[in-house]
Tab-separated table of C-alpha atoms in Angstrom:
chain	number	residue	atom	x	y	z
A	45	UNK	CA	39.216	4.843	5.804
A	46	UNK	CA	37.565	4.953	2.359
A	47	UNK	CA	33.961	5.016	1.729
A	48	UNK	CA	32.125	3.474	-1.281
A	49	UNK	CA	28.756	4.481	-2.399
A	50	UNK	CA	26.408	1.908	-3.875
A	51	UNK	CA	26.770	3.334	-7.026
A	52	UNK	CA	30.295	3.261	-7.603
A	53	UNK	CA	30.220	-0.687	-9.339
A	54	UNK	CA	29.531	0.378	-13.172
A	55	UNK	CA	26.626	-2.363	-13.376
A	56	UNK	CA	24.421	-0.269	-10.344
A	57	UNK	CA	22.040	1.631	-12.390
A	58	UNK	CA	19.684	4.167	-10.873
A	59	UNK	CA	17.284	1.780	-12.061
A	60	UNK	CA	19.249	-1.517	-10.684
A	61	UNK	CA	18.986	1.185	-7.374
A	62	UNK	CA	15.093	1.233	-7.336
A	63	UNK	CA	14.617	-2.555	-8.271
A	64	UNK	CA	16.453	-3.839	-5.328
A	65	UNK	CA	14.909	-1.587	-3.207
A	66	UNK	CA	11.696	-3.837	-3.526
A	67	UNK	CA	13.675	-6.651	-1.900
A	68	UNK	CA	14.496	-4.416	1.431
A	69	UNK	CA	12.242	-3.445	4.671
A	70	UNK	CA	13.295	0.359	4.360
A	71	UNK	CA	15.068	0.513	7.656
A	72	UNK	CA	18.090	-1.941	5.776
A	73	UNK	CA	18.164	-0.870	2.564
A	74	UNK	CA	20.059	2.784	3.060
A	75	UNK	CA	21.995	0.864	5.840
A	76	UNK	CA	23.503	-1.897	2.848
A	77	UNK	CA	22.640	0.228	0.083
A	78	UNK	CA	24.252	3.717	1.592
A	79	UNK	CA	24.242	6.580	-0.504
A	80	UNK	CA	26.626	8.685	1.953
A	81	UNK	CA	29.488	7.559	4.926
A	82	UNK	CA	26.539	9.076	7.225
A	83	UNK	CA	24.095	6.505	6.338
A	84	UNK	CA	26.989	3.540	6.152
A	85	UNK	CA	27.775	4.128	10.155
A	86	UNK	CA	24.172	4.882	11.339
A	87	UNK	CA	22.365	2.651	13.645
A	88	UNK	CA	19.887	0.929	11.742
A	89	UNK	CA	17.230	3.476	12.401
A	90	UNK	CA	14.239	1.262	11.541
A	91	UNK	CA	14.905	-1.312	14.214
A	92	UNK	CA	15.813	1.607	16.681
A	93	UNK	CA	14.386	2.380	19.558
A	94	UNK	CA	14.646	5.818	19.248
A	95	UNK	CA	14.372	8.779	16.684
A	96	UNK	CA	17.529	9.262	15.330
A	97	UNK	CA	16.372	12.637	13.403
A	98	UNK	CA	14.709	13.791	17.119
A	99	UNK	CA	18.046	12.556	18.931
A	100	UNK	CA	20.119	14.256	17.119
A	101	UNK	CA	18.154	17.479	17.343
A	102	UNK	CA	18.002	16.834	20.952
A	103	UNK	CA	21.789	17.115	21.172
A	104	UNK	CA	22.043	19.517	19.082
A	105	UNK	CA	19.839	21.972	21.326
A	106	UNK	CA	21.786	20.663	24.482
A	107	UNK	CA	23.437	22.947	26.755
A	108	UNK	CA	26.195	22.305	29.618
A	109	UNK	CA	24.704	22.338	33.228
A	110	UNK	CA	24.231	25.785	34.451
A	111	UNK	CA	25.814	24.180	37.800
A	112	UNK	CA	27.975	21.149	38.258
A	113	UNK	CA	28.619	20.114	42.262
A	114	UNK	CA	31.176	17.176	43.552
A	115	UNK	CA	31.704	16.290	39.444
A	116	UNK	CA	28.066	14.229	40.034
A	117	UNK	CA	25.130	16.380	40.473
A	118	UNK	CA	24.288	18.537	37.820
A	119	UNK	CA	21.698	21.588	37.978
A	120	UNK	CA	20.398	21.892	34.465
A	121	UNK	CA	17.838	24.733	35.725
A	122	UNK	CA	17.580	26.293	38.916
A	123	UNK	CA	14.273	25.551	41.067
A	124	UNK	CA	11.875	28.037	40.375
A	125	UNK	CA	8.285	29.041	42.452
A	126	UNK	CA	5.286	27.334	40.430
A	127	UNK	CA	6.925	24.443	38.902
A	128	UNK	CA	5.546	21.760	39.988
A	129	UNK	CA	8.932	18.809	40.515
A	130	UNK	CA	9.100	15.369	40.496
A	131	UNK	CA	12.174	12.898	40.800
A	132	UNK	CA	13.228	9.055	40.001
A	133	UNK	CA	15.656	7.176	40.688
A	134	UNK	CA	17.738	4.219	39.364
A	135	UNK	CA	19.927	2.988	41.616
A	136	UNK	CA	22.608	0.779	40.532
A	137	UNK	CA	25.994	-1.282	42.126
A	138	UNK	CA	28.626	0.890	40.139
A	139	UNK	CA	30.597	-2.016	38.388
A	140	UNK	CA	31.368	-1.825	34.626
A	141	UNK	CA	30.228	1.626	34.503
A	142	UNK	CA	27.004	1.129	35.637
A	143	UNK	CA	25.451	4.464	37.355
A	144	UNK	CA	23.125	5.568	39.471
A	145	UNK	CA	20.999	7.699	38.346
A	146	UNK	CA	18.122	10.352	40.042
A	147	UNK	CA	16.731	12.806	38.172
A	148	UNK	CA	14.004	15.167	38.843
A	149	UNK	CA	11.726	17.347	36.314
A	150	UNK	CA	10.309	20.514	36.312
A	151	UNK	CA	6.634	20.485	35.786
A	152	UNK	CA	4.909	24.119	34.373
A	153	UNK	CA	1.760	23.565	32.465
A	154	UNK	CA	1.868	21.156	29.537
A	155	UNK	CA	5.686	21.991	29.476
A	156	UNK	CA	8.226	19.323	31.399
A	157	UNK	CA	11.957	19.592	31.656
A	158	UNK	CA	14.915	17.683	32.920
A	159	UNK	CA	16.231	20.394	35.796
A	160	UNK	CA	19.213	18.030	38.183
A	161	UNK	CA	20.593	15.322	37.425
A	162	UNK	CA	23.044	12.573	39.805
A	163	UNK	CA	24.985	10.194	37.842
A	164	UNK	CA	27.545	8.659	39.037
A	165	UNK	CA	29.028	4.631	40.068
A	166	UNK	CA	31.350	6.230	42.706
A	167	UNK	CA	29.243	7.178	45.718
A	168	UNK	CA	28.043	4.545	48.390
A	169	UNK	CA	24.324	4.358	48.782
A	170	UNK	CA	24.002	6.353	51.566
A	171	UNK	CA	26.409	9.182	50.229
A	172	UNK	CA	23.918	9.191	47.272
A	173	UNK	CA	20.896	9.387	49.654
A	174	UNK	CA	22.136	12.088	51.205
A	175	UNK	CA	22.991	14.130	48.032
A	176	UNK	CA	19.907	13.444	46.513
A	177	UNK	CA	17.890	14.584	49.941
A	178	UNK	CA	19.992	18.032	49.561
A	179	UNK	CA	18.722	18.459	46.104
A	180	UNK	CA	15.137	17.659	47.051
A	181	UNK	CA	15.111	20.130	49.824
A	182	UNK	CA	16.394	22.850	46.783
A	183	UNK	CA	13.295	21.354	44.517
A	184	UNK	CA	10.593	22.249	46.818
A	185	UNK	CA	10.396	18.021	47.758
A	186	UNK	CA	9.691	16.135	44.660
A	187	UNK	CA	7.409	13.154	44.286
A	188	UNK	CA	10.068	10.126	44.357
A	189	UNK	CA	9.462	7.004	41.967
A	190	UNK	CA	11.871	4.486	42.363
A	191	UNK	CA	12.799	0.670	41.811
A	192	UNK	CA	12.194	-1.462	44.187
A	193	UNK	CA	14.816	-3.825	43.456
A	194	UNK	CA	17.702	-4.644	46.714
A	195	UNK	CA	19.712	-1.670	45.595
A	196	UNK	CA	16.805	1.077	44.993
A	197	UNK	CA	15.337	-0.138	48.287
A	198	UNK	CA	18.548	0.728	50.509
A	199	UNK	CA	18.074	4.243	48.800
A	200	UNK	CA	14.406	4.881	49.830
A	201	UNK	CA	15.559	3.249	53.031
A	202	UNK	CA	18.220	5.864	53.928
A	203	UNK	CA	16.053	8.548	52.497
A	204	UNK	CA	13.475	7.642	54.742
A	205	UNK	CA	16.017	7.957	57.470
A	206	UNK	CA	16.961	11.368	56.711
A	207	UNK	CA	13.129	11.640	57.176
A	208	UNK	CA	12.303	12.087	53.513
A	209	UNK	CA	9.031	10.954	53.371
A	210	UNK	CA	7.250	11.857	49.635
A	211	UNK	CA	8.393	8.502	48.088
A	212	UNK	CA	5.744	6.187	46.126
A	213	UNK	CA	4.783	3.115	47.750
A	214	UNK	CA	3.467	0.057	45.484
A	215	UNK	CA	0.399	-0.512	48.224
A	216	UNK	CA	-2.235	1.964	49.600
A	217	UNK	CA	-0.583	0.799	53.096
A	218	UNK	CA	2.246	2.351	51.954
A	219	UNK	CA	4.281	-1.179	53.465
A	220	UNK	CA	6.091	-1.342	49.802
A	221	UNK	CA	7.757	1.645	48.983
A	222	UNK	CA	9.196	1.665	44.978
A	223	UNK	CA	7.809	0.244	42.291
A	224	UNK	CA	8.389	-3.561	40.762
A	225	UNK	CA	9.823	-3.917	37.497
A	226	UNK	CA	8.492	-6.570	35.597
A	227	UNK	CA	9.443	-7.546	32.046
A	228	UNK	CA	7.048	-8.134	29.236
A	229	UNK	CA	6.722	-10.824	27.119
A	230	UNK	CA	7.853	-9.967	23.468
A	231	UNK	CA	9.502	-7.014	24.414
């Protein structure tokens, strides 16, 4: 591959540079106007969700579980006494790479962390249950926050079996355990 500043064409002129610029919303001009290969390739960061600059920094100050059990869970920290933990939960049906998901954060003072992660699309439901209930018991019993959609539901359902019991319920009954996802318009 070969890369190609804007500059390169002998009629683009610093100043032919700045006059087009006027024409651009900033987020597409370095992405059509690139000065570097970088900036040619990069998600168009203006219409991004997320940082790009804070992403990257993330990664860059990423380190490999401290723990990794049956090639799915992940211990990222240890539990420790005083952190407060809580956990959630995405539960999905494992085809075209779609996984499920729990994770549960470490709570100390203003400071929260990701500390275990599950991620995988080859455990049943109830396999996952039960690896995620051995995890809580390790986490001191996190506060559970999950979907309430058919597939999150048979989670909190064989949680509950296993007598897990600190899961958030939509109703002060506590008859509609999860949470509903509902979209927004615009979004």
């Amino acid at each position: 591959p070969v890369f190609f500043p804007w500059h390169v064409r002998p009629n683009r002129t610093l100043e032919w540079h700045e006059s087009i610029r006027k024409d651009y919303p900033p987020h597409l001009f370095e992405k059509n106007y690139p000065d570097t290969e970088e900036q040619a390739l990069s998600a168009v960061t203006g219409r991004s969700l997320f940082d790009g600059v804070l992403l990257q920094r993330m990664l860059e100050n990423s380190r490999p579980p401290v723990e990794t059990r049956i090639g799915c869970v992940h211990i990222l920290q240890p539990p420790k006494l005083g952190v407060i933990y809580y956990a959630g939960a995405d539960i999905a049906e494992g085809r075209g790479g779609d996984d499920s998901v729990l994770w549960i954060e470490g709570k100390q003072g203003l400071s929260r962390q990701v500390v275990a992660v599950i991620q995988t699309n080859k455990l049943t439901i109830d396999i996952f249950a039960s690896q995620a209930f051995e995890l809580f018991k390790e986490y001191h019993n996190p506060y559970l926050v999950c979907g309430n959609d058919p597939l999150g539901l048979a989670f909190l359902e064989a949680l509950k079996t296993m007598g897990y019991n600190r899961i958030h319920y939509e109703d002060t009954k506590r008859q509609k355990p999860g949470y509903t996802t509902q979209s927004r318009a615009g979004f």
